PDB file of C-alpha atoms in Angstrom:
ATOM      1  CA  MET S1039      -0.009   0.000  -0.005  1.00  0.00           C
ATOM      2  CA  PHE S1040       1.109   3.469  -0.766  1.00  0.00           C
ATOM      3  CA  PRO S1041       1.809   5.591   2.192  1.00  0.00           C
ATOM      4  CA  VAL S1042      -0.908   8.286   2.775  1.00  0.00           C
ATOM      5  CA  LYS S1043       0.266  11.720   3.748  1.00  0.00           C
ATOM      6  CA  ARG S1044      -1.993  13.326   6.305  1.00  0.00           C
ATOM      7  CA  LEU S1045      -2.678  17.041   6.018  1.00  0.00           C
ATOM      8  CA  PRO S1046      -2.667  19.104   9.158  1.00  0.00           C
ATOM      9  CA  ILE S1047      -6.138  20.140  10.318  1.00  0.00           C
ATOM     10  CA  ARG S1048      -6.519  23.851  11.235  1.00  0.00           C
ATOM     11  CA  ILE S1049      -9.029  24.636  13.927  1.00  0.00           C
ATOM     12  CA  VAL S1050     -11.090  27.868  13.235  1.00  0.00           C
ATOM     13  CA  PRO S1051     -12.263  29.889  16.222  1.00  0.00           C
ATOM     14  CA  SER S1052     -15.974  29.886  16.911  1.00  0.00           C
ATOM     15  CA  THR S1053     -16.195  33.725  16.730  1.00  0.00           C
ATOM     16  CA  ALA S1054     -14.974  33.790  13.117  1.00  0.00           C
ATOM     17  CA  VAL S1055     -17.511  31.148  12.135  1.00  0.00           C
ATOM     18  CA  GLY S1056     -20.303  33.176  13.687  1.00  0.00           C
ATOM     19  CA  GLN S1057     -19.223  36.295  11.771  1.00  0.00           C
ATOM     20  CA  CYS S1058     -19.189  34.382   8.491  1.00  0.00           C
ATOM     21  CA  PHE S1059     -22.708  33.063   9.039  1.00  0.00           C
ATOM     22  CA  ALA S1060     -23.979  36.568   9.931  1.00  0.00           C
ATOM     23  CA  LEU S1061     -22.440  38.002   6.765  1.00  0.00           C
ATOM     24  CA  VAL S1062     -24.083  35.307   4.631  1.00  0.00           C
ATOM     25  CA  ARG S1063     -27.477  35.899   6.249  1.00  0.00           C
ATOM     26  CA  SER S1064     -27.345  39.708   5.701  1.00  0.00           C
ATOM     27  CA  PHE S1065     -26.365  39.253   2.056  1.00  0.00           C
ATOM     28  CA  SER S1066     -29.194  36.792   1.475  1.00  0.00           C
ATOM     29  CA  TRP S1067     -31.730  39.158   3.179  1.00  0.00           C
ATOM     30  CA  SER S1068     -30.587  42.168   1.088  1.00  0.00           C
ATOM     31  CA  THR S1069     -30.928  40.154  -2.097  1.00  0.00           C
ATOM     32  CA  VAL S1070     -34.450  39.133  -1.199  1.00  0.00           C
ATOM     33  CA  GLN S1071     -35.455  42.710  -0.384  1.00  0.00           C
ATOM     34  CA  TRP S1072     -34.113  44.033  -3.685  1.00  0.00           C
ATOM     35  CA  ALA S1073     -36.009  41.362  -5.574  1.00  0.00           C
ATOM     36  CA  LYS S1074     -39.292  42.230  -3.834  1.00  0.00           C
ATOM     37  CA  LYS S1075     -38.829  45.941  -4.513  1.00  0.00           C
ATOM     38  CA  ALA S1076     -38.174  45.266  -8.215  1.00  0.00           C
ATOM     39  CA  GLU S1077     -41.367  43.194  -8.477  1.00  0.00           C
ATOM     40  CA  GLN S1078     -43.362  45.953  -6.752  1.00  0.00           C
ATOM     41  CA  LEU S1079     -42.066  48.626  -9.143  1.00  0.00           C
ATOM     42  CA  ASP S1080     -42.901  46.481 -12.138  1.00  0.00           C
ATOM     43  CA  SER S1081     -46.428  45.836 -10.897  1.00  0.00           C
ATOM     44  CA  GLU S1082     -47.301  49.528 -10.080  1.00  0.00           C
ATOM     45  CA  GLU S1083     -48.317  52.091 -12.764  1.00  0.00           C
ATOM     46  CA  PRO S1084     -46.680  55.515 -12.854  1.00  0.00           C
ATOM     47  CA  ALA S1085     -48.690  58.296 -11.152  1.00  0.00           C
ATOM     48  CA  ALA S1086     -50.110  61.162 -13.202  1.00  0.00           C
ATOM     49  CA  GLU S1087     -48.139  63.861 -11.318  1.00  0.00           C
ATOM     50  CA  GLU S1088     -44.878  62.040 -11.959  1.00  0.00           C
ATOM     51  CA  LEU S1089     -45.400  62.024 -15.716  1.00  0.00           C
ATOM     52  CA  PRO S1090     -43.992  64.836 -17.876  1.00  0.00           C
ATOM     53  CA  VAL S1091     -46.228  67.810 -18.535  1.00  0.00           C
ATOM     54  CA  THR S1092     -46.924  66.679 -22.059  1.00  0.00           C
ATOM     55  CA  PHE S1093     -48.427  63.439 -20.747  1.00  0.00           C
ATOM     56  CA  VAL S1094     -50.805  64.979 -18.182  1.00  0.00           C
ATOM     57  CA  ASP S1095     -54.393  63.984 -18.801  1.00  0.00           C
ATOM     58  CA  ASP S1096     -56.309  67.155 -19.672  1.00  0.00           C
ATOM     59  CA  ASP S1097     -59.636  65.564 -18.783  1.00  0.00           C
ATOM     60  CA  ALA S1098     -58.552  64.786 -15.219  1.00  0.00           C
ATOM     61  CA  GLU S1099     -57.086  68.356 -14.759  1.00  0.00           C
ATOM     62  CA  SER S1100     -59.388  71.200 -13.692  1.00  0.00           C
ATOM     63  CA  ALA S1101     -59.727  74.303 -15.823  1.00  0.00           C
ATOM     64  CA  GLU S1102     -58.259  76.579 -13.159  1.00  0.00           C
ATOM     65  CA  ALA S1103     -55.240  74.349 -12.645  1.00  0.00           C
ATOM     66  CA  ARG S1104     -54.790  74.145 -16.391  1.00  0.00           C
ATOM     67  CA  GLU S1105     -54.813  77.953 -16.704  1.00  0.00           C
ATOM     68  CA  VAL S1106     -52.296  78.264 -13.885  1.00  0.00           C
ATOM     69  CA  ARG S1107     -50.029  75.676 -15.534  1.00  0.00           C
ATOM     70  CA  ILE S1108     -50.244  77.361 -18.937  1.00  0.00           C
ATOM     71  CA  ALA S1109     -49.519  80.785 -17.419  1.00  0.00           C
ATOM     72  CA  LYS S1110     -46.516  79.323 -15.655  1.00  0.00           C
ATOM     73  CA  LEU S1111     -45.227  77.854 -18.881  1.00  0.00           C
ATOM     74  CA  GLN S1112     -45.741  81.167 -20.709  1.00  0.00           C
ATOM     75  CA  ASN S1113     -43.703  83.152 -18.152  1.00  0.00           C
ATOM     76  CA  LYS S1114     -40.331  82.767 -19.887  1.00  0.00           C
ATOM     77  CA  SER S1115     -38.883  85.885 -18.254  1.00  0.00           C
ATOM     78  CA  ARG S1116     -38.958  84.226 -14.812  1.00  0.00           C
ATOM     79  CA  LEU S1117     -39.923  87.583 -13.291  1.00  0.00           C
ATOM     80  CA  LEU S1118     -41.669  87.730  -9.961  1.00  0.00           C
ATOM     81  CA  PRO S1119     -45.468  88.138 -10.236  1.00  0.00           C
ATOM     82  CA  GLN S1120     -45.417  91.716  -8.956  1.00  0.00           C
ATOM     83  CA  HIS S1121     -42.665  92.680 -11.363  1.00  0.00           C
ATOM     84  CA  ARG S1122     -44.448  91.010 -14.270  1.00  0.00           C
ATOM     85  CA  ASN S1123     -47.636  92.877 -13.391  1.00  0.00           C
ATOM     86  CA  MET S1124     -45.777  96.194 -13.339  1.00  0.00           C
ATOM     87  CA  LEU S1125     -44.302  95.342 -16.756  1.00  0.00           C
ATOM     88  CA  HIS S1126     -47.799  94.832 -18.175  1.00  0.00           C
ATOM     89  CA  ASN S1127     -49.122  98.008 -16.466  1.00  0.00           C
ATOM     90  CA  LEU S1128     -51.158  96.062 -13.899  1.00  0.00           C
ATOM     91  CA  LEU S1129     -51.540  96.395 -10.159  1.00  0.00           C
ATOM     92  CA  PRO S1130     -48.430  94.793  -8.590  1.00  0.00           C
ATOM     93  CA  TYR S1131     -50.203  93.071  -5.681  1.00  0.00           C
ATOM     94  CA  GLU S1132     -53.686  91.675  -5.478  1.00  0.00           C
ATOM     95  CA  GLN S1133     -53.619  92.056  -1.694  1.00  0.00           C
ATOM     96  CA  SER S1134     -51.660  94.222   0.694  1.00  0.00           C
ATOM     97  CA  GLN S1135     -48.238  92.769   1.522  1.00  0.00           C
ATOM     98  CA  SER S1136     -47.009  95.458   3.912  1.00  0.00           C
ATOM     99  CA  TRP S1137     -48.287  98.321   6.023  1.00  0.00           C
ATOM    100  CA  ILE S1138     -47.047 100.696   3.348  1.00  0.00           C
ATOM    101  CA  HIS S1139     -49.691  99.374   0.974  1.00  0.00           C
ATOM    102  CA  GLU S1140     -52.360 100.654   3.358  1.00  0.00           C
ATOM    103  CA  THR S1141     -51.078 104.205   3.530  1.00  0.00           C
ATOM    104  CA  VAL S1142     -52.952 107.060   1.827  1.00  0.00           C
ATOM    105  CA  LYS S1143     -49.854 108.102  -0.101  1.00  0.00           C
ATOM    106  CA  TYR S1144     -49.437 104.629  -1.648  1.00  0.00           C
ATOM    107  CA  LYS S1145     -53.131 104.379  -2.537  1.00  0.00           C
ATOM    108  CA  ARG S1146     -53.075 107.782  -4.190  1.00  0.00           C
ATOM    109  CA  MET S1147     -50.025 106.759  -6.164  1.00  0.00           C
ATOM    110  CA  MET S1148     -51.666 103.546  -7.337  1.00  0.00           C
ATOM    111  CA  LEU S1149     -54.863 105.427  -8.279  1.00  0.00           C
ATOM    112  CA  GLY S1150     -52.938 107.944 -10.308  1.00  0.00           C
ATOM    113  CA  ARG S1151     -50.902 105.264 -12.083  1.00  0.00           C
ATOM    114  CA  TYR S1152     -53.484 102.536 -12.797  1.00  0.00           C
ATOM    115  CA  GLY S1153     -56.788 104.406 -12.641  1.00  0.00           C
ATOM    116  CA  ILE S1154     -59.973 103.641 -10.687  1.00  0.00           C
ATOM    117  CA  ASP S1155     -60.573 100.212 -12.217  1.00  0.00           C
ATOM    118  CA  GLY S1156     -56.969  99.089 -12.317  1.00  0.00           C
ATOM    119  CA  SER S1157     -56.014 100.240  -8.807  1.00  0.00           C
ATOM    120  CA  ARG S1158     -59.233  99.158  -7.024  1.00  0.00           C
ATOM    121  CA  VAL S1159     -58.871 102.197  -4.797  1.00  0.00           C
ATOM    122  CA  ASP S1160     -61.657 104.438  -3.592  1.00  0.00           C
ATOM    123  CA  PRO S1161     -61.077 107.836  -5.276  1.00  0.00           C
ATOM    124  CA  ARG S1162     -62.203 109.648  -2.136  1.00  0.00           C
ATOM    125  CA  VAL S1163     -58.737 109.095  -0.646  1.00  0.00           C
ATOM    126  CA  CYS S1164     -57.452 111.827  -2.988  1.00  0.00           C
ATOM    127  CA  PHE S1165     -59.477 114.502  -1.200  1.00  0.00           C
ATOM    128  CA  PRO S1166     -58.441 115.846   2.218  1.00  0.00           C
ATOM    129  CA  THR S1167     -60.499 115.174   5.269  1.00  0.00           C
ATOM    130  CA  GLN S1168     -62.136 117.912   7.264  1.00  0.00           C
ATOM    131  CA  LYS S1169     -59.290 117.886   9.769  1.00  0.00           C
ATOM    132  CA  GLU S1170     -56.625 117.990   7.047  1.00  0.00           C
ATOM    133  CA  ALA S1171     -58.425 120.853   5.296  1.00  0.00           C
ATOM    134  CA  TYR S1172     -58.593 122.835   8.552  1.00  0.00           C
ATOM    135  CA  GLU S1173     -54.895 122.227   9.314  1.00  0.00           C
ATOM    136  CA  ARG S1174     -53.934 123.268   5.778  1.00  0.00           C
ATOM    137  CA  ALA S1175     -55.967 126.446   5.991  1.00  0.00           C
ATOM    138  CA  GLU S1176     -54.448 127.276   9.394  1.00  0.00           C
ATOM    139  CA  TYR S1177     -50.952 126.681   8.016  1.00  0.00           C
ATOM    140  CA  GLU S1178     -51.561 128.981   5.048  1.00  0.00           C
ATOM    141  CA  ARG S1179     -53.000 131.646   7.318  1.00  0.00           C
ATOM    142  CA  VAL S1180     -49.842 131.664   9.452  1.00  0.00           C
ATOM    143  CA  ALA S1181     -47.286 131.094   6.699  1.00  0.00           C
ATOM    144  CA  PHE S1182     -48.842 133.495   4.178  1.00  0.00           C
ATOM    145  CA  PRO S1183     -50.610 136.223   6.169  1.00  0.00           C
ATOM    146  CA  PHE S1184     -50.843 138.679   3.241  1.00  0.00           C
ATOM    147  CA  THR S1185     -53.311 138.533   0.419  1.00  0.00           C
ATOM    148  CA  LEU S1186     -52.282 138.280  -3.234  1.00  0.00           C
ATOM    149  CA  LYS S1187     -53.098 141.963  -3.823  1.00  0.00           C
ATOM    150  CA  GLN S1188     -50.973 143.023  -0.851  1.00  0.00           C
ATOM    151  CA  MET S1189     -48.055 140.919  -2.026  1.00  0.00           C
ATOM    152  CA  MET S1190     -48.361 142.357  -5.554  1.00  0.00           C
ATOM    153  CA  ASP S1191     -48.389 145.912  -4.183  1.00  0.00           C
ATOM    154  CA  ALA S1192     -45.366 145.221  -1.969  1.00  0.00           C
ATOM    155  CA  ASN S1193     -43.518 143.720  -4.924  1.00  0.00           C
ATOM    156  CA  GLU S1194     -44.332 146.733  -7.090  1.00  0.00           C
ATOM    157  CA  THR S1195     -43.079 149.086  -4.393  1.00  0.00           C
ATOM    158  CA  GLU S1196     -39.862 147.113  -4.051  1.00  0.00           C
ATOM    159  CA  GLN S1197     -39.327 147.192  -7.811  1.00  0.00           C
ATOM    160  CA  LYS S1198     -39.807 150.984  -7.886  1.00  0.00           C
ATOM    161  CA  ALA S1199     -37.351 151.441  -5.023  1.00  0.00           C
ATOM    162  CA  ARG S1200     -34.849 149.217  -6.759  1.00  0.00           C
ATOM    163  CA  LYS S1201     -35.137 151.163 -10.025  1.00  0.00           C
ATOM    164  CA  ALA S1202     -34.724 154.427  -8.097  1.00  0.00           C
ATOM    165  CA  ARG S1203     -31.533 153.130  -6.486  1.00  0.00           C
ATOM    166  CA  ILE S1204     -30.207 152.106  -9.899  1.00  0.00           C
ATOM    167  CA  VAL S1205     -30.991 155.525 -11.405  1.00  0.00           C
ATOM    168  CA  ALA S1206     -29.294 157.321  -8.472  1.00  0.00           C
ATOM    169  CA  ARG S1207     -26.258 155.087  -8.782  1.00  0.00           C
ATOM    170  CA  GLU S1208     -25.992 155.713 -12.513  1.00  0.00           C
ATOM    171  CA  ALA S1209     -26.289 159.478 -11.982  1.00  0.00           C
ATOM    172  CA  GLU S1210     -23.539 159.384  -9.378  1.00  0.00           C
ATOM    173  CA  ILE S1211     -21.297 157.413 -11.756  1.00  0.00           C
ATOM    174  CA  ALA S1212     -21.963 159.914 -14.563  1.00  0.00           C
ATOM    175  CA  ARG S1213     -21.169 162.847 -12.237  1.00  0.00           C
ATOM    176  CA  LYS S1214     -17.916 161.211 -11.232  1.00  0.00           C
ATOM    177  CA  LEU S1215     -17.013 160.476 -14.840  1.00  0.00           C
ATOM    178  CA  GLU S1216     -17.368 164.187 -15.577  1.00  0.00           C
ATOM    179  CA  LYS S1217     -14.718 164.845 -12.939  1.00  0.00           C
ATOM    180  CA  LEU S1218     -12.504 162.049 -14.157  1.00  0.00           C
ATOM    181  CA  ASP S1219     -10.391 164.309 -16.385  1.00  0.00           C
ATOM    182  CA  GLN S1220      -9.850 166.785 -13.583  1.00  0.00           C
ATOM    183  CA  TRP S1221      -8.945 163.999 -11.146  1.00  0.00           C
ATOM    184  CA  THR S1222      -6.511 162.566 -13.700  1.00  0.00           C
ATOM    185  CA  THR S1223      -4.905 165.977 -14.138  1.00  0.00           C
ATOM    186  CA  ASP S1224      -4.619 166.469 -10.380  1.00  0.00           C
ATOM    187  CA  LEU S1225      -3.144 163.025  -9.955  1.00  0.00           C
ATOM    188  CA  ASN S1226      -0.547 163.608 -12.654  1.00  0.00           C
ATOM    189  CA  ALA S1227       0.267 166.958 -11.082  1.00  0.00           C
ATOM    190  CA  ARG S1228       0.778 165.372  -7.664  1.00  0.00           C
ATOM    191  CA  ILE S1229       2.965 162.669  -9.181  1.00  0.00           C
ATOM    192  CA  ALA S1230       5.013 165.239 -11.068  1.00  0.00           C
ATOM    193  CA  LYS S1231       5.353 167.319  -7.876  1.00  0.00           C
ATOM    194  CA  LYS S1232       6.603 164.325  -5.890  1.00  0.00           C
ATOM    195  CA  GLU S1233       9.041 163.416  -8.607  1.00  0.00           C
ATOM    196  CA  ALA S1234      10.303 167.023  -8.721  1.00  0.00           C
ATOM    197  CA  GLU S1235      10.691 167.053  -4.951  1.00  0.00           C
ATOM    198  CA  ALA S1236      12.585 163.756  -5.102  1.00  0.00           C
ATOM    199  CA  ARG S1237      14.908 165.130  -7.822  1.00  0.00           C
ATOM    200  CA  ALA S1238      15.399 168.374  -5.890  1.00  0.00           C
ATOM    201  CA  ALA S1239      16.268 166.443  -2.729  1.00  0.00           C
ATOM    202  CA  LYS S1240      18.762 164.304  -4.628  1.00  0.00           C
ATOM    203  CA  GLU S1241      20.346 167.371  -6.259  1.00  0.00           C
ATOM    204  CA  ARG S1242      20.516 169.125  -2.882  1.00  0.00           C
ATOM    205  CA  LYS S1243      22.173 166.082  -1.352  1.00  0.00           C
ATOM    206  CA  ASP S1244      24.711 165.882  -4.205  1.00  0.00           C
ATOM    207  CA  ARG S1245      25.370 169.595  -3.878  1.00  0.00           C
ATOM    208  CA  LEU S1246      25.972 169.290  -0.137  1.00  0.00           C
ATOM    209  CA  VAL S1247      28.329 166.345  -0.631  1.00  0.00           C
ATOM    210  CA  GLU S1248      30.263 168.354  -3.223  1.00  0.00           C
ATOM    211  CA  GLU S1249      30.491 171.335  -0.859  1.00  0.00           C
ATOM    212  CA  VAL S1250      31.859 169.099   1.906  1.00  0.00           C
ATOM    213  CA  ARG S1251      34.498 167.722  -0.434  1.00  0.00           C
ATOM    214  CA  ARG S1252      35.543 171.240  -1.493  1.00  0.00           C
ATOM    215  CA  HIS S1253      35.702 172.170   2.190  1.00  0.00           C
ATOM    216  CA  PHE S1254      38.268 169.479   2.897  1.00  0.00           C
ATOM    217  CA  GLY S1255      40.129 170.065  -0.357  1.00  0.00           C
ATOM    218  CA  PHE S1256      40.695 166.406  -1.012  1.00  0.00           C
ATOM    219  CA  LYS S1257      38.675 163.256  -1.560  1.00  0.00           C
ATOM    220  CA  VAL S1258      37.180 161.890   1.609  1.00  0.00           C
ATOM    221  CA  ASP S1259      35.349 158.626   2.098  1.00  0.00           C
ATOM    222  CA  PRO S1260      31.645 159.431   2.633  1.00  0.00           C
ATOM    223  CA  ARG S1261      31.661 156.917   5.480  1.00  0.00           C
ATOM    224  CA  ASP S1262      34.277 158.901   7.354  1.00  0.00           C
ATOM    225  CA  GLU S1263      33.120 160.508  10.633  1.00  0.00           C
ATOM    226  CA  ARG S1264      34.499 163.940   9.652  1.00  0.00           C
ATOM    227  CA  PHE S1265      32.652 163.776   6.357  1.00  0.00           C
ATOM    228  CA  GLN S1266      29.421 162.715   8.103  1.00  0.00           C
ATOM    229  CA  GLU S1267      29.690 165.530  10.671  1.00  0.00           C
ATOM    230  CA  MET S1268      30.315 168.175   8.030  1.00  0.00           C
ATOM    231  CA  LEU S1269      27.494 166.828   5.887  1.00  0.00           C
ATOM    232  CA  ALA S1270      25.093 166.967   8.837  1.00  0.00           C
ATOM    233  CA  GLN S1271      26.147 170.554   9.521  1.00  0.00           C
ATOM    234  CA  LYS S1272      25.594 171.515   5.857  1.00  0.00           C
ATOM    235  CA  GLU S1273      22.172 169.895   5.913  1.00  0.00           C
ATOM    236  CA  ARG S1274      21.157 171.844   9.027  1.00  0.00           C
ATOM    237  CA  GLU S1275      22.295 175.083   7.403  1.00  0.00           C
ATOM    238  CA  ASP S1276      20.490 174.218   4.207  1.00  0.00           C
ATOM    239  CA  ARG S1277      17.246 173.427   6.110  1.00  0.00           C
ATOM    240  CA  LYS S1278      17.507 176.768   7.864  1.00  0.00           C
ATOM    241  CA  LYS S1279      17.876 178.519   4.498  1.00  0.00           C
ATOM    242  CA  VAL S1280      14.904 176.674   3.063  1.00  0.00           C
ATOM    243  CA  LYS S1281      12.839 177.471   6.144  1.00  0.00           C
ATOM    244  CA  GLU S1282      13.806 181.100   5.952  1.00  0.00           C
ATOM    245  CA  ALA S1283      12.909 181.215   2.267  1.00  0.00           C
ATOM    246  CA  LYS S1284       9.488 179.677   2.957  1.00  0.00           C
ATOM    247  CA  ARG S1285       8.905 182.185   5.756  1.00  0.00           C
ATOM    248  CA  LYS S1286       9.780 185.104   3.502  1.00  0.00           C
ATOM    249  CA  GLU S1287       7.547 183.721   0.771  1.00  0.00           C
ATOM    250  CA  LYS S1288       4.671 183.373   3.224  1.00  0.00           C
ATOM    251  CA  GLU S1289       5.192 186.914   4.489  1.00  0.00           C
ATOM    252  CA  GLU S1290       5.196 188.238   0.930  1.00  0.00           C
ATOM    253  CA  LYS S1291       1.919 186.451   0.221  1.00  0.00           C
ATOM    254  CA  MET S1292       0.378 187.833   3.404  1.00  0.00           C
ATOM    255  CA  MET S1293       1.509 191.346   2.528  1.00  0.00           C
ATOM    256  CA  GLU S1294       0.084 190.961  -0.943  1.00  0.00           C
ATOM    257  CA  LYS S1295      -3.283 189.851   0.467  1.00  0.00           C
ATOM    258  CA  LEU S1296      -3.311 192.774   2.902  1.00  0.00           C
ATOM    259  CA  GLN S1297      -2.564 195.219   0.128  1.00  0.00           C
ATOM    260  CA  LYS S1298      -5.401 193.813  -1.969  1.00  0.00           C
ATOM    261  CA  LYS S1299      -7.851 194.055   0.939  1.00  0.00           C
ATOM    262  CA  THR S1300      -6.746 197.622   1.697  1.00  0.00           C
ATOM    263  CA  ALA S1301      -7.215 198.613  -1.907  1.00  0.00           C
ATOM    264  CA  GLN S1302     -10.649 197.050  -1.967  1.00  0.00           C
ATOM    265  CA  LEU S1303     -11.684 198.879   1.228  1.00  0.00           C
ATOM    266  CA  GLU S1304     -10.454 202.206  -0.158  1.00  0.00           C
ATOM    267  CA  ALA S1305     -12.414 201.611  -3.360  1.00  0.00           C
ATOM    268  CA  ASP S1306     -15.571 200.833  -1.372  1.00  0.00           C
ATOM    269  CA  VAL S1307     -15.188 204.035   0.663  1.00  0.00           C
ATOM    270  CA  GLU S1308     -14.620 206.238  -2.405  1.00  0.00           C
ATOM    271  CA  VAL S1309     -17.741 205.014  -4.231  1.00  0.00           C
ATOM    272  CA  PRO S1310     -20.360 206.231  -1.626  1.00  0.00           C
ATOM    273  CA  SER S1311     -18.603 209.648  -1.200  1.00  0.00           C
ATOM    274  CA  GLY S1312     -18.757 210.258  -4.955  1.00  0.00           C
ATOM    275  CA  GLU S1313     -22.478 209.495  -5.058  1.00  0.00           C
ATOM    276  CA  THR S1314     -23.101 212.031  -2.235  1.00  0.00           C
ATOM    277  CA  THR S1315     -21.265 214.796  -4.109  1.00  0.00           C
ATOM    278  CA  LYS S1316     -23.496 214.365  -7.126  1.00  0.00           C
TER     279      LYS S1316
END
């Protein structure tokens, strides 16, 4: 007999065997459940609402629902209902959606925009109530206390006063323009006088400097103290001469005026005496 080789036998733990059996049972149960669900789906007919729109039975659908569905299909713009109504010049909301829609201002606006039939608003909201009319009249009485005639008269008076001011201003400007030539001449004379005085002062200063140099007999630095002292002395003497000349000129003018007055008085005295002799 041939020798038989015995294979070693491996002992499996009981926990692993239990897990294998549990796995097989769950797989078998899932398979059975999927099979039942497939049979149920095959046996049931599809519901009407799950069918495409083109396959909806028109006979089973109500007329209102049909109109709603058609309107929904026609709205290709995907605008909100209120915006679509505004686009077609219709009332945005069928019912009030906010407290603003109940205000008088909003109702008046809707009435003015969509009319009586389109806005569904009572036109009496456009007229003020008795209280509002009284308050408005009281406000106008305080804010505008004058009548139209009084305001027109006041405006006319103001216009006349304004025109009078304009005429006076124009007359003053014309009067000043007449004196413009004389003012220009006087201004030029004053400028010429100042320039002459400036030239005379410069010439006097140069003359004094030259006199100081001739006094020393040689060239001296103008910054030298001796030169400055002598120049100051010459200036004092020159101012005295100028002052004396002005005084003499003033005295001569006074004497001339006195002589004229005396001659005038003598002439006045001689005239009455001659008349008496005749």
